[in-house]
JSON list of C-alpha atoms in Angstrom, two decimals:
[
{"chain": "A", "resi": 1, "resn": "MET", "atom": "CA", "xyz": [21.28, -1.76, 22.96]},
{"chain": "A", "resi": 2, "resn": "LEU", "atom": "CA", "xyz": [19.47, -1.21, 26.24]},
{"chain": "A", "resi": 3, "resn": "ILE", "atom": "CA", "xyz": [18.54, -4.52, 27.80]},
{"chain": "A", "resi": 4, "resn": "LEU", "atom": "CA", "xyz": [15.90, -4.64, 30.56]},
{"chain": "A", "resi": 5, "resn": "SER", "atom": "CA", "xyz": [14.42, -7.58, 32.48]},
{"chain": "A", "resi": 6, "resn": "ARG", "atom": "CA", "xyz": [10.60, -7.60, 32.72]},
{"chain": "A", "resi": 7, "resn": "LYS", "atom": "CA", "xyz": [7.98, -10.03, 34.10]},
{"chain": "A", "resi": 8, "resn": "PRO", "atom": "CA", "xyz": [4.61, -10.77, 32.52]},
{"chain": "A", "resi": 9, "resn": "GLY", "atom": "CA", "xyz": [2.31, -7.89, 33.34]},
{"chain": "A", "resi": 10, "resn": "GLU", "atom": "CA", "xyz": [5.17, -5.37, 33.50]},
{"chain": "A", "resi": 11, "resn": "SER", "atom": "CA", "xyz": [5.74, -2.69, 30.94]},
{"chain": "A", "resi": 12, "resn": "ILE", "atom": "CA", "xyz": [8.33, -0.30, 29.64]},
{"chain": "A", "resi": 13, "resn": "VAL", "atom": "CA", "xyz": [7.52, 3.22, 28.47]},
{"chain": "A", "resi": 14, "resn": "ILE", "atom": "CA", "xyz": [9.33, 4.82, 25.62]},
{"chain": "A", "resi": 15, "resn": "ASP", "atom": "CA", "xyz": [9.46, 8.61, 25.17]},
{"chain": "A", "resi": 16, "resn": "GLY", "atom": "CA", "xyz": [6.55, 9.09, 27.57]},
{"chain": "A", "resi": 17, "resn": "ARG", "atom": "CA", "xyz": [4.00, 8.04, 24.96]},
{"chain": "A", "resi": 18, "resn": "ILE", "atom": "CA", "xyz": [4.70, 4.46, 23.79]},
{"chain": "A", "resi": 19, "resn": "THR", "atom": "CA", "xyz": [4.08, 1.53, 26.24]},
{"chain": "A", "resi": 20, "resn": "VAL", "atom": "CA", "xyz": [5.24, -2.03, 25.58]},
{"chain": "A", "resi": 21, "resn": "LYS", "atom": "CA", "xyz": [3.73, -4.51, 27.95]},
{"chain": "A", "resi": 22, "resn": "ILE", "atom": "CA", "xyz": [4.73, -8.14, 28.39]},
{"chain": "A", "resi": 23, "resn": "ILE", "atom": "CA", "xyz": [1.38, -9.90, 28.21]},
{"chain": "A", "resi": 24, "resn": "ARG", "atom": "CA", "xyz": [2.45, -13.48, 28.71]},
{"chain": "A", "resi": 25, "resn": "LEU", "atom": "CA", "xyz": [5.02, -16.14, 27.85]},
{"chain": "A", "resi": 26, "resn": "GLU", "atom": "CA", "xyz": [3.92, -19.13, 25.70]},
{"chain": "A", "resi": 27, "resn": "GLY", "atom": "CA", "xyz": [6.80, -21.55, 25.32]},
{"chain": "A", "resi": 28, "resn": "ASP", "atom": "CA", "xyz": [9.39, -19.73, 23.24]},
{"chain": "A", "resi": 29, "resn": "MET", "atom": "CA", "xyz": [6.89, -16.94, 22.36]},
{"chain": "A", "resi": 30, "resn": "VAL", "atom": "CA", "xyz": [6.48, -13.65, 24.11]},
{"chain": "A", "resi": 31, "resn": "LYS", "atom": "CA", "xyz": [3.11, -11.84, 23.64]},
{"chain": "A", "resi": 32, "resn": "LEU", "atom": "CA", "xyz": [3.59, -8.07, 23.65]},
{"chain": "A", "resi": 33, "resn": "GLY", "atom": "CA", "xyz": [1.02, -5.40, 23.95]},
{"chain": "A", "resi": 34, "resn": "ILE", "atom": "CA", "xyz": [1.98, -2.13, 22.38]},
{"chain": "A", "resi": 35, "resn": "GLU", "atom": "CA", "xyz": [0.20, 1.19, 22.88]},
{"chain": "A", "resi": 36, "resn": "ALA", "atom": "CA", "xyz": [1.48, 3.98, 20.65]},
{"chain": "A", "resi": 37, "resn": "PRO", "atom": "CA", "xyz": [0.06, 7.17, 19.20]},
{"chain": "A", "resi": 38, "resn": "ARG", "atom": "CA", "xyz": [-1.63, 6.72, 15.82]},
{"chain": "A", "resi": 39, "resn": "GLU", "atom": "CA", "xyz": [1.26, 8.50, 14.03]},
{"chain": "A", "resi": 40, "resn": "VAL", "atom": "CA", "xyz": [3.77, 5.88, 15.22]},
{"chain": "A", "resi": 41, "resn": "PRO", "atom": "CA", "xyz": [3.49, 2.80, 12.97]},
{"chain": "A", "resi": 42, "resn": "VAL", "atom": "CA", "xyz": [4.38, -0.48, 14.68]},
{"chain": "A", "resi": 43, "resn": "HIS", "atom": "CA", "xyz": [5.45, -3.40, 12.44]},
{"chain": "A", "resi": 44, "resn": "ARG", "atom": "CA", "xyz": [6.92, -6.86, 12.86]},
{"chain": "A", "resi": 45, "resn": "GLN", "atom": "CA", "xyz": [10.53, -6.37, 11.93]},
{"chain": "A", "resi": 46, "resn": "GLU", "atom": "CA", "xyz": [10.78, -9.06, 9.29]},
{"chain": "A", "resi": 47, "resn": "VAL", "atom": "CA", "xyz": [7.59, -7.97, 7.46]},
{"chain": "A", "resi": 48, "resn": "TYR", "atom": "CA", "xyz": [8.82, -4.37, 7.59]},
{"chain": "A", "resi": 49, "resn": "ASP", "atom": "CA", "xyz": [12.20, -5.31, 6.22]},
{"chain": "A", "resi": 50, "resn": "GLU", "atom": "CA", "xyz": [10.73, -7.42, 3.37]},
{"chain": "A", "resi": 51, "resn": "ILE", "atom": "CA", "xyz": [8.37, -4.67, 2.19]},
{"chain": "A", "resi": 52, "resn": "GLN", "atom": "CA", "xyz": [11.05, -1.98, 2.60]},
{"chain": "A", "resi": 53, "resn": "ALA", "atom": "CA", "xyz": [13.46, -3.93, 0.55]},
{"chain": "A", "resi": 54, "resn": "ASN", "atom": "CA", "xyz": [10.78, -4.58, -2.10]},
{"chain": "A", "resi": 55, "resn": "ASN", "atom": "CA", "xyz": [9.94, -0.86, -2.22]},
{"chain": "A", "resi": 56, "resn": "ARG", "atom": "CA", "xyz": [13.57, 0.10, -2.59]},
{"chain": "A", "resi": 57, "resn": "GLU", "atom": "CA", "xyz": [14.00, -2.36, -5.44]},
{"chain": "A", "resi": 58, "resn": "ALA", "atom": "CA", "xyz": [10.82, -1.25, -7.17]},
{"chain": "A", "resi": 59, "resn": "LEU", "atom": "CA", "xyz": [11.72, 2.49, -7.25]},
{"chain": "A", "resi": 60, "resn": "THR", "atom": "CA", "xyz": [12.66, 3.26, -10.81]},
{"chain": "A", "resi": 61, "resn": "ASP", "atom": "CA", "xyz": [12.86, 5.82, -13.53]},
{"chain": "A", "resi": 62, "resn": "PRO", "atom": "CA", "xyz": [9.28, 6.52, -14.74]},
{"chain": "A", "resi": 63, "resn": "LEU", "atom": "CA", "xyz": [10.35, 5.96, -18.27]},
{"chain": "A", "resi": 64, "resn": "SER", "atom": "CA", "xyz": [11.04, 2.31, -17.70]},
{"chain": "A", "resi": 65, "resn": "LYS", "atom": "CA", "xyz": [9.30, -0.17, -19.96]},
{"chain": "A", "resi": 66, "resn": "VAL", "atom": "CA", "xyz": [5.97, -1.25, -18.62]},
{"chain": "A", "resi": 67, "resn": "PRO", "atom": "CA", "xyz": [4.78, -4.87, -18.88]},
{"chain": "A", "resi": 68, "resn": "LYS", "atom": "CA", "xyz": [1.67, -5.68, -20.84]},
{"chain": "A", "resi": 69, "resn": "LEU", "atom": "CA", "xyz": [-0.89, -7.87, -19.18]},
{"chain": "A", "resi": 70, "resn": "PRO", "atom": "CA", "xyz": [-2.34, -10.68, -21.32]},
{"chain": "A", "resi": 71, "resn": "PRO", "atom": "CA", "xyz": [-5.84, -9.88, -22.61]},
{"chain": "A", "resi": 72, "resn": "SER", "atom": "CA", "xyz": [-7.39, -12.55, -20.39]},
{"chain": "A", "resi": 73, "resn": "SER", "atom": "CA", "xyz": [-6.26, -10.86, -17.28]},
{"chain": "A", "resi": 74, "resn": "ASN", "atom": "CA", "xyz": [-7.11, -7.42, -18.49]},
{"chain": "A", "resi": 75, "resn": "PRO", "atom": "CA", "xyz": [-10.88, -6.95, -18.77]},
{"chain": "A", "resi": 76, "resn": "MET", "atom": "CA", "xyz": [-10.35, -3.23, -18.87]},
{"chain": "A", "resi": 77, "resn": "SER", "atom": "CA", "xyz": [-10.87, -2.39, -22.51]},
{"chain": "A", "resi": 78, "resn": "ASN", "atom": "CA", "xyz": [-13.53, 0.20, -21.79]},
{"chain": "A", "resi": 79, "resn": "GLN", "atom": "CA", "xyz": [-13.15, 0.59, -18.04]},
{"chain": "A", "resi": 80, "resn": "ARG", "atom": "CA", "xyz": [-10.51, 1.92, -15.64]},
{"chain": "A", "resi": 81, "resn": "LEU", "atom": "CA", "xyz": [-8.74, 0.51, -12.74]},
{"chain": "A", "resi": 82, "resn": "GLY", "atom": "CA", "xyz": [-10.12, -1.85, -10.25]},
{"chain": "A", "resi": 83, "resn": "THR", "atom": "CA", "xyz": [-13.34, -3.17, -11.72]},
{"chain": "A", "resi": 84, "resn": "SER", "atom": "CA", "xyz": [-12.59, -6.87, -11.22]},
{"chain": "A", "resi": 85, "resn": "GLU", "atom": "CA", "xyz": [-15.85, -8.38, -10.22]},
{"chain": "A", "resi": 86, "resn": "SER", "atom": "CA", "xyz": [-14.36, -10.93, -7.89]},
{"chain": "A", "resi": 87, "resn": "GLY", "atom": "CA", "xyz": [-11.64, -8.72, -6.47]},
{"chain": "A", "resi": 88, "resn": "HIS", "atom": "CA", "xyz": [-12.46, -7.33, -3.08]},
{"chain": "A", "resi": 89, "resn": "LEU", "atom": "CA", "xyz": [-11.02, -5.63, -0.10]},
{"chain": "A", "resi": 90, "resn": "GLN", "atom": "CA", "xyz": [-11.64, -7.78, 2.86]},
{"chain": "A", "resi": 91, "resn": "MET", "atom": "CA", "xyz": [-12.49, -6.22, 6.13]},
{"chain": "A", "resi": 92, "resn": "LYS", "atom": "CA", "xyz": [-12.71, -7.59, 9.64]},
{"chain": "A", "resi": 93, "resn": "SER", "atom": "CA", "xyz": [-16.50, -7.90, 9.70]},
{"chain": "A", "resi": 94, "resn": "ALA", "atom": "CA", "xyz": [-17.58, -7.61, 6.10]},
{"chain": "A", "resi": 95, "resn": "SER", "atom": "CA", "xyz": [-16.42, -8.33, 2.63]},
{"chain": "A", "resi": 96, "resn": "ILE", "atom": "CA", "xyz": [-17.53, -5.81, 0.07]},
{"chain": "A", "resi": 97, "resn": "GLY", "atom": "CA", "xyz": [-17.14, -5.83, -3.66]},
{"chain": "A", "resi": 98, "resn": "HIS", "atom": "CA", "xyz": [-14.38, -3.86, -5.11]},
{"chain": "A", "resi": 99, "resn": "SER", "atom": "CA", "xyz": [-16.02, -0.84, -6.57]},
{"chain": "A", "resi": 100, "resn": "LYS", "atom": "CA", "xyz": [-15.98, 0.54, -10.08]},
{"chain": "A", "resi": 101, "resn": "ASN", "atom": "CA", "xyz": [-14.13, 3.57, -11.42]},
{"chain": "A", "resi": 102, "resn": "GLY", "atom": "CA", "xyz": [-10.55, 3.71, -10.40]},
{"chain": "A", "resi": 103, "resn": "LEU", "atom": "CA", "xyz": [-8.42, 6.67, -9.51]},
{"chain": "A", "resi": 104, "resn": "ASN", "atom": "CA", "xyz": [-7.19, 8.21, -12.64]},
{"chain": "A", "resi": 105, "resn": "GLY", "atom": "CA", "xyz": [-6.69, 11.64, -13.81]},
{"chain": "A", "resi": 106, "resn": "LYS", "atom": "CA", "xyz": [-9.38, 11.80, -16.42]},
{"chain": "B", "resi": 1, "resn": "MET", "atom": "CA", "xyz": [1.04, 23.26, 2.45]},
{"chain": "B", "resi": 2, "resn": "GLU", "atom": "CA", "xyz": [-0.81, 24.27, -0.60]},
{"chain": "B", "resi": 3, "resn": "LEU", "atom": "CA", "xyz": [-4.38, 23.06, -0.72]},
{"chain": "B", "resi": 4, "resn": "VAL", "atom": "CA", "xyz": [-5.75, 21.47, -3.82]},
{"chain": "B", "resi": 5, "resn": "GLU", "atom": "CA", "xyz": [-9.22, 20.32, -4.82]},
{"chain": "B", "resi": 6, "resn": "LEU", "atom": "CA", "xyz": [-8.78, 16.63, -4.32]},
{"chain": "B", "resi": 7, "resn": "GLU", "atom": "CA", "xyz": [-11.70, 15.55, -6.43]},
{"chain": "B", "resi": 8, "resn": "LYS", "atom": "CA", "xyz": [-10.04, 17.01, -9.47]},
{"chain": "B", "resi": 9, "resn": "PRO", "atom": "CA", "xyz": [-6.79, 16.24, -11.12]},
{"chain": "B", "resi": 10, "resn": "VAL", "atom": "CA", "xyz": [-3.94, 18.53, -10.14]},
{"chain": "B", "resi": 11, "resn": "ILE", "atom": "CA", "xyz": [-2.48, 18.29, -13.62]},
{"chain": "B", "resi": 12, "resn": "LYS", "atom": "CA", "xyz": [-4.34, 16.76, -16.54]},
{"chain": "B", "resi": 13, "resn": "GLY", "atom": "CA", "xyz": [-3.82, 13.03, -16.33]},
{"chain": "B", "resi": 14, "resn": "HIS", "atom": "CA", "xyz": [-2.29, 13.24, -12.91]},
{"chain": "B", "resi": 15, "resn": "ASN", "atom": "CA", "xyz": [-3.66, 12.98, -9.26]},
{"chain": "B", "resi": 16, "resn": "LEU", "atom": "CA", "xyz": [-1.94, 14.11, -6.12]},
{"chain": "B", "resi": 17, "resn": "ILE", "atom": "CA", "xyz": [-1.83, 11.18, -3.63]},
{"chain": "B", "resi": 18, "resn": "GLN", "atom": "CA", "xyz": [-0.88, 11.96, -0.08]},
{"chain": "B", "resi": 19, "resn": "LEU", "atom": "CA", "xyz": [0.75, 9.24, 2.02]},
{"chain": "B", "resi": 20, "resn": "PRO", "atom": "CA", "xyz": [1.02, 10.71, 5.55]},
{"chain": "B", "resi": 21, "resn": "TYR", "atom": "CA", "xyz": [3.23, 7.81, 6.62]},
{"chain": "B", "resi": 22, "resn": "GLY", "atom": "CA", "xyz": [5.11, 7.58, 3.35]},
{"chain": "B", "resi": 23, "resn": "LEU", "atom": "CA", "xyz": [5.94, 4.21, 1.97]},
{"chain": "B", "resi": 24, "resn": "LEU", "atom": "CA", "xyz": [7.95, 1.73, 4.00]},
{"chain": "B", "resi": 25, "resn": "GLY", "atom": "CA", "xyz": [11.57, 2.68, 3.59]},
{"chain": "B", "resi": 26, "resn": "PHE", "atom": "CA", "xyz": [10.56, 6.11, 2.19]},
{"chain": "B", "resi": 27, "resn": "GLU", "atom": "CA", "xyz": [8.76, 7.54, 5.21]},
{"chain": "B", "resi": 28, "resn": "THR", "atom": "CA", "xyz": [9.85, 11.10, 4.53]},
{"chain": "B", "resi": 29, "resn": "VAL", "atom": "CA", "xyz": [8.28, 11.31, 1.03]},
{"chain": "B", "resi": 30, "resn": "LYS", "atom": "CA", "xyz": [4.59, 12.01, 1.63]},
{"chain": "B", "resi": 31, "resn": "ASN", "atom": "CA", "xyz": [3.40, 13.44, -1.65]},
{"chain": "B", "resi": 32, "resn": "TYR", "atom": "CA", "xyz": [3.18, 11.61, -4.90]},
{"chain": "B", "resi": 33, "resn": "LEU", "atom": "CA", "xyz": [1.59, 12.09, -8.35]},
{"chain": "B", "resi": 34, "resn": "LEU", "atom": "CA", "xyz": [-0.35, 9.23, -9.79]},
{"chain": "B", "resi": 35, "resn": "ILE", "atom": "CA", "xyz": [0.39, 9.42, -13.51]},
{"chain": "B", "resi": 36, "resn": "THR", "atom": "CA", "xyz": [-1.75, 7.67, -16.09]},
{"chain": "B", "resi": 37, "resn": "ASN", "atom": "CA", "xyz": [-0.42, 7.18, -19.61]},
{"chain": "B", "resi": 38, "resn": "PRO", "atom": "CA", "xyz": [-3.12, 5.63, -21.78]},
{"chain": "B", "resi": 39, "resn": "GLN", "atom": "CA", "xyz": [-0.73, 3.40, -23.66]},
{"chain": "B", "resi": 40, "resn": "GLU", "atom": "CA", "xyz": [0.56, 1.95, -20.34]},
{"chain": "B", "resi": 41, "resn": "GLU", "atom": "CA", "xyz": [-2.85, 1.23, -18.73]},
{"chain": "B", "resi": 42, "resn": "PRO", "atom": "CA", "xyz": [-3.83, -0.52, -16.56]},
{"chain": "B", "resi": 43, "resn": "PHE", "atom": "CA", "xyz": [-0.38, 0.30, -15.06]},
{"chain": "B", "resi": 44, "resn": "GLN", "atom": "CA", "xyz": [0.18, 3.71, -13.59]},
{"chain": "B", "resi": 45, "resn": "TRP", "atom": "CA", "xyz": [3.13, 5.53, -12.08]},
{"chain": "B", "resi": 46, "resn": "LEU", "atom": "CA", "xyz": [3.32, 6.83, -8.53]},
{"chain": "B", "resi": 47, "resn": "GLN", "atom": "CA", "xyz": [5.93, 9.51, -8.84]},
{"chain": "B", "resi": 48, "resn": "MET", "atom": "CA", "xyz": [7.64, 11.21, -5.90]},
{"chain": "B", "resi": 49, "resn": "MET", "atom": "CA", "xyz": [7.02, 14.91, -5.70]},
{"chain": "B", "resi": 50, "resn": "GLU", "atom": "CA", "xyz": [9.90, 15.35, -3.28]},
{"chain": "B", "resi": 51, "resn": "GLY", "atom": "CA", "xyz": [13.47, 14.27, -3.86]},
{"chain": "B", "resi": 52, "resn": "PRO", "atom": "CA", "xyz": [14.59, 12.49, -7.01]},
{"chain": "B", "resi": 53, "resn": "LYS", "atom": "CA", "xyz": [12.06, 12.20, -9.88]},
{"chain": "B", "resi": 54, "resn": "LYS", "atom": "CA", "xyz": [11.65, 8.53, -9.26]},
{"chain": "B", "resi": 55, "resn": "ALA", "atom": "CA", "xyz": [8.53, 6.47, -9.42]},
{"chain": "B", "resi": 56, "resn": "PHE", "atom": "CA", "xyz": [6.89, 3.24, -8.52]},
{"chain": "B", "resi": 57, "resn": "LEU", "atom": "CA", "xyz": [4.98, 1.31, -11.12]},
{"chain": "B", "resi": 58, "resn": "VAL", "atom": "CA", "xyz": [1.57, 0.38, -9.73]},
{"chain": "B", "resi": 59, "resn": "VAL", "atom": "CA", "xyz": [-1.45, -1.61, -10.89]},
{"chain": "B", "resi": 60, "resn": "SER", "atom": "CA", "xyz": [-4.75, -2.85, -9.50]},
{"chain": "B", "resi": 61, "resn": "PRO", "atom": "CA", "xyz": [-3.85, -6.23, -7.97]},
{"chain": "B", "resi": 62, "resn": "PHE", "atom": "CA", "xyz": [-7.20, -7.69, -8.91]},
{"chain": "B", "resi": 63, "resn": "LEU", "atom": "CA", "xyz": [-6.14, -7.71, -12.58]},
{"chain": "B", "resi": 64, "resn": "VAL", "atom": "CA", "xyz": [-3.18, -9.91, -11.65]},
{"chain": "B", "resi": 65, "resn": "GLN", "atom": "CA", "xyz": [-4.70, -12.03, -8.90]},
{"chain": "B", "resi": 66, "resn": "PRO", "atom": "CA", "xyz": [-8.55, -11.97, -9.11]},
{"chain": "B", "resi": 67, "resn": "HIS", "atom": "CA", "xyz": [-8.88, -13.74, -5.83]},
{"chain": "B", "resi": 68, "resn": "TYR", "atom": "CA", "xyz": [-6.66, -11.26, -3.96]},
{"chain": "B", "resi": 69, "resn": "ALA", "atom": "CA", "xyz": [-8.24, -10.42, -0.61]},
{"chain": "B", "resi": 70, "resn": "PRO", "atom": "CA", "xyz": [-6.01, -8.41, 1.71]},
{"chain": "B", "resi": 71, "resn": "ASP", "atom": "CA", "xyz": [-7.46, -8.31, 5.18]},
{"chain": "B", "resi": 72, "resn": "ILE", "atom": "CA", "xyz": [-7.08, -4.60, 6.08]},
{"chain": "B", "resi": 73, "resn": "ALA", "atom": "CA", "xyz": [-7.02, -3.83, 9.77]},
{"chain": "B", "resi": 74, "resn": "GLN", "atom": "CA", "xyz": [-9.73, -1.70, 11.22]},
{"chain": "B", "resi": 75, "resn": "GLU", "atom": "CA", "xyz": [-7.28, 0.91, 12.44]},
{"chain": "B", "resi": 76, "resn": "ASP", "atom": "CA", "xyz": [-6.08, 1.38, 8.89]},
{"chain": "B", "resi": 77, "resn": "MET", "atom": "CA", "xyz": [-9.69, 1.68, 7.64]},
{"chain": "B", "resi": 78, "resn": "ASP", "atom": "CA", "xyz": [-10.26, 4.28, 10.42]},
{"chain": "B", "resi": 79, "resn": "PHE", "atom": "CA", "xyz": [-7.09, 6.14, 9.57]},
{"chain": "B", "resi": 80, "resn": "LEU", "atom": "CA", "xyz": [-8.09, 6.31, 5.92]},
{"chain": "B", "resi": 81, "resn": "GLU", "atom": "CA", "xyz": [-11.70, 7.13, 6.78]},
{"chain": "B", "resi": 82, "resn": "LEU", "atom": "CA", "xyz": [-12.99, 4.26, 4.78]},
{"chain": "B", "resi": 83, "resn": "GLU", "atom": "CA", "xyz": [-16.46, 3.12, 5.71]},
{"chain": "B", "resi": 84, "resn": "SER", "atom": "CA", "xyz": [-16.47, 0.30, 3.20]},
{"chain": "B", "resi": 85, "resn": "ALA", "atom": "CA", "xyz": [-14.24, -1.12, 0.57]},
{"chain": "B", "resi": 86, "resn": "ALA", "atom": "CA", "xyz": [-16.18, 0.81, -2.05]},
{"chain": "B", "resi": 87, "resn": "ASP", "atom": "CA", "xyz": [-14.43, 3.94, -0.77]},
{"chain": "B", "resi": 88, "resn": "ALA", "atom": "CA", "xyz": [-11.00, 2.51, -1.54]},
{"chain": "B", "resi": 89, "resn": "ILE", "atom": "CA", "xyz": [-8.78, 2.06, -4.54]},
{"chain": "B", "resi": 90, "resn": "VAL", "atom": "CA", "xyz": [-6.19, -0.65, -4.19]},
{"chain": "B", "resi": 91, "resn": "LEU", "atom": "CA", "xyz": [-2.84, -0.23, -5.96]},
{"chain": "B", "resi": 92, "resn": "ASN", "atom": "CA", "xyz": [0.08, -2.52, -5.54]},
{"chain": "B", "resi": 93, "resn": "ILE", "atom": "CA", "xyz": [3.75, -1.83, -6.36]},
{"chain": "B", "resi": 94, "resn": "CYS", "atom": "CA", "xyz": [5.34, -3.74, -9.26]},
{"chain": "B", "resi": 95, "resn": "THR", "atom": "CA", "xyz": [8.97, -4.50, -9.77]},
{"chain": "B", "resi": 96, "resn": "VAL", "atom": "CA", "xyz": [10.45, -4.82, -13.26]},
{"chain": "B", "resi": 97, "resn": "ARG", "atom": "CA", "xyz": [13.81, -6.50, -13.39]},
{"chain": "B", "resi": 98, "resn": "PRO", "atom": "CA", "xyz": [15.88, -6.91, -16.58]},
{"chain": "B", "resi": 99, "resn": "GLY", "atom": "CA", "xyz": [15.66, -10.44, -17.86]},
{"chain": "B", "resi": 100, "resn": "GLU", "atom": "CA", "xyz": [13.23, -11.60, -15.20]},
{"chain": "B", "resi": 101, "resn": "PRO", "atom": "CA", "xyz": [9.50, -11.71, -14.92]},
{"chain": "B", "resi": 102, "resn": "ALA", "atom": "CA", "xyz": [7.93, -8.59, -13.42]},
{"chain": "B", "resi": 103, "resn": "THR", "atom": "CA", "xyz": [6.48, -9.08, -9.99]},
{"chain": "B", "resi": 104, "resn": "ILE", "atom": "CA", "xyz": [3.81, -7.43, -7.84]},
{"chain": "B", "resi": 105, "resn": "ASN", "atom": "CA", "xyz": [3.93, -6.87, -4.13]},
{"chain": "B", "resi": 106, "resn": "LEU", "atom": "CA", "xyz": [0.82, -8.36, -2.71]},
{"chain": "B", "resi": 107, "resn": "LYS", "atom": "CA", "xyz": [2.00, -8.01, 0.95]},
{"chain": "B", "resi": 108, "resn": "GLY", "atom": "CA", "xyz": [2.13, -4.25, 1.05]},
{"chain": "B", "resi": 109, "resn": "PRO", "atom": "CA", "xyz": [-0.90, -2.85, -0.82]},
{"chain": "B", "resi": 110, "resn": "LEU", "atom": "CA", "xyz": [-1.47, 0.87, -1.09]},
{"chain": "B", "resi": 111, "resn": "ILE", "atom": "CA", "xyz": [-4.97, 1.65, 0.05]},
{"chain": "B", "resi": 112, "resn": "VAL", "atom": "CA", "xyz": [-6.23, 4.93, -1.33]},
{"chain": "B", "resi": 113, "resn": "ASN", "atom": "CA", "xyz": [-9.35, 6.76, -0.18]},
{"chain": "B", "resi": 114, "resn": "ARG", "atom": "CA", "xyz": [-10.97, 7.52, -3.57]},
{"chain": "B", "resi": 115, "resn": "HIS", "atom": "CA", "xyz": [-12.56, 10.67, -2.15]},
{"chain": "B", "resi": 116, "resn": "THR", "atom": "CA", "xyz": [-9.67, 12.25, -0.24]},
{"chain": "B", "resi": 117, "resn": "TYR", "atom": "CA", "xyz": [-6.77, 10.70, -2.21]},
{"chain": "B", "resi": 118, "resn": "ILE", "atom": "CA", "xyz": [-5.11, 9.98, 1.16]},
{"chain": "B", "resi": 119, "resn": "ALA", "atom": "CA", "xyz": [-3.34, 6.64, 1.08]},
{"chain": "B", "resi": 120, "resn": "LYS", "atom": "CA", "xyz": [-1.38, 4.25, 3.25]},
{"chain": "B", "resi": 121, "resn": "GLN", "atom": "CA", "xyz": [0.82, 1.27, 2.55]},
{"chain": "B", "resi": 122, "resn": "CYS", "atom": "CA", "xyz": [-0.98, -1.25, 4.70]},
{"chain": "B", "resi": 123, "resn": "ILE", "atom": "CA", "xyz": [0.27, -4.54, 5.98]},
{"chain": "B", "resi": 124, "resn": "PRO", "atom": "CA", "xyz": [-2.79, -6.77, 5.82]},
{"chain": "B", "resi": 125, "resn": "GLU", "atom": "CA", "xyz": [-3.57, -9.03, 8.68]},
{"chain": "B", "resi": 126, "resn": "ASN", "atom": "CA", "xyz": [-3.18, -12.06, 6.38]},
{"chain": "B", "resi": 127, "resn": "ALA", "atom": "CA", "xyz": [0.23, -10.75, 5.20]},
{"chain": "B", "resi": 128, "resn": "SER", "atom": "CA", "xyz": [1.94, -14.02, 6.01]},
{"chain": "B", "resi": 129, "resn": "GLN", "atom": "CA", "xyz": [0.00, -15.71, 3.19]},
{"chain": "B", "resi": 130, "resn": "LEU", "atom": "CA", "xyz": [0.88, -12.98, 0.62]},
{"chain": "B", "resi": 131, "resn": "SER", "atom": "CA", "xyz": [4.03, -12.62, -1.48]},
{"chain": "B", "resi": 132, "resn": "THR", "atom": "CA", "xyz": [6.11, -9.51, -2.04]},
{"chain": "B", "resi": 133, "resn": "ARG", "atom": "CA", "xyz": [7.19, -11.05, -5.39]},
{"chain": "B", "resi": 134, "resn": "HIS", "atom": "CA", "xyz": [4.16, -12.47, -7.03]},
{"chain": "B", "resi": 135, "resn": "PRO", "atom": "CA", "xyz": [4.84, -12.99, -10.78]},
{"chain": "B", "resi": 136, "resn": "ILE", "atom": "CA", "xyz": [2.82, -10.79, -13.19]},
{"chain": "B", "resi": 137, "resn": "PRO", "atom": "CA", "xyz": [1.63, -12.75, -16.23]},
{"chain": "B", "resi": 138, "resn": "VAL", "atom": "CA", "xyz": [2.70, -10.88, -19.38]},
{"chain": "B", "resi": 139, "resn": "SER", "atom": "CA", "xyz": [1.49, -11.14, -22.93]}
]
């Protein structure tokens, strides 16, 4: 592992296109500013590791037995995916109702 | 790459979903089929089109957790070209373990643009409050 010493306000550049800047120190926290092209995902390591491990465990044979939701949590008798009235996708500035008609191949 | 008409099923009962970033841990697999079997609804299968014929079981998280509210970052909305949540389908990956309750990953939702079928596994800004192993109630 390459180890570099940097002061707040200083940066490193990776591959000519990714810049990691030390914004400031707050006690035992370091604030980093990262500039990367859109095709380069940047994640907190522990969150990435947790979701990656979950994905790996979830990958299965498509013939596996599928759970059955209890009727109370499945108001979908004549509707498709994603019609829960209270479910919503939150956004930074607005909160909008989860819309009707899910993706399905019908 | 072969172009398909995204508003229509590729194969009856199936939709092609494109994940330009792949799924976390499966970054190289970018094309999936979303398979709907009526007897398994509301669950669906997200099957890899490349590599092994493996699949992820997915479901609308709002059926499991009605108050689910992932806070999707603006850059993810921009990437997916979502102007509002009404343009999105939310599907979360489920894990079925023998002898244990099935769980749903609320921390890494797949956000799908319902018009383009382009999707991304997003990490919501409120991810620290969300579980990767939320139990699914079963009947």
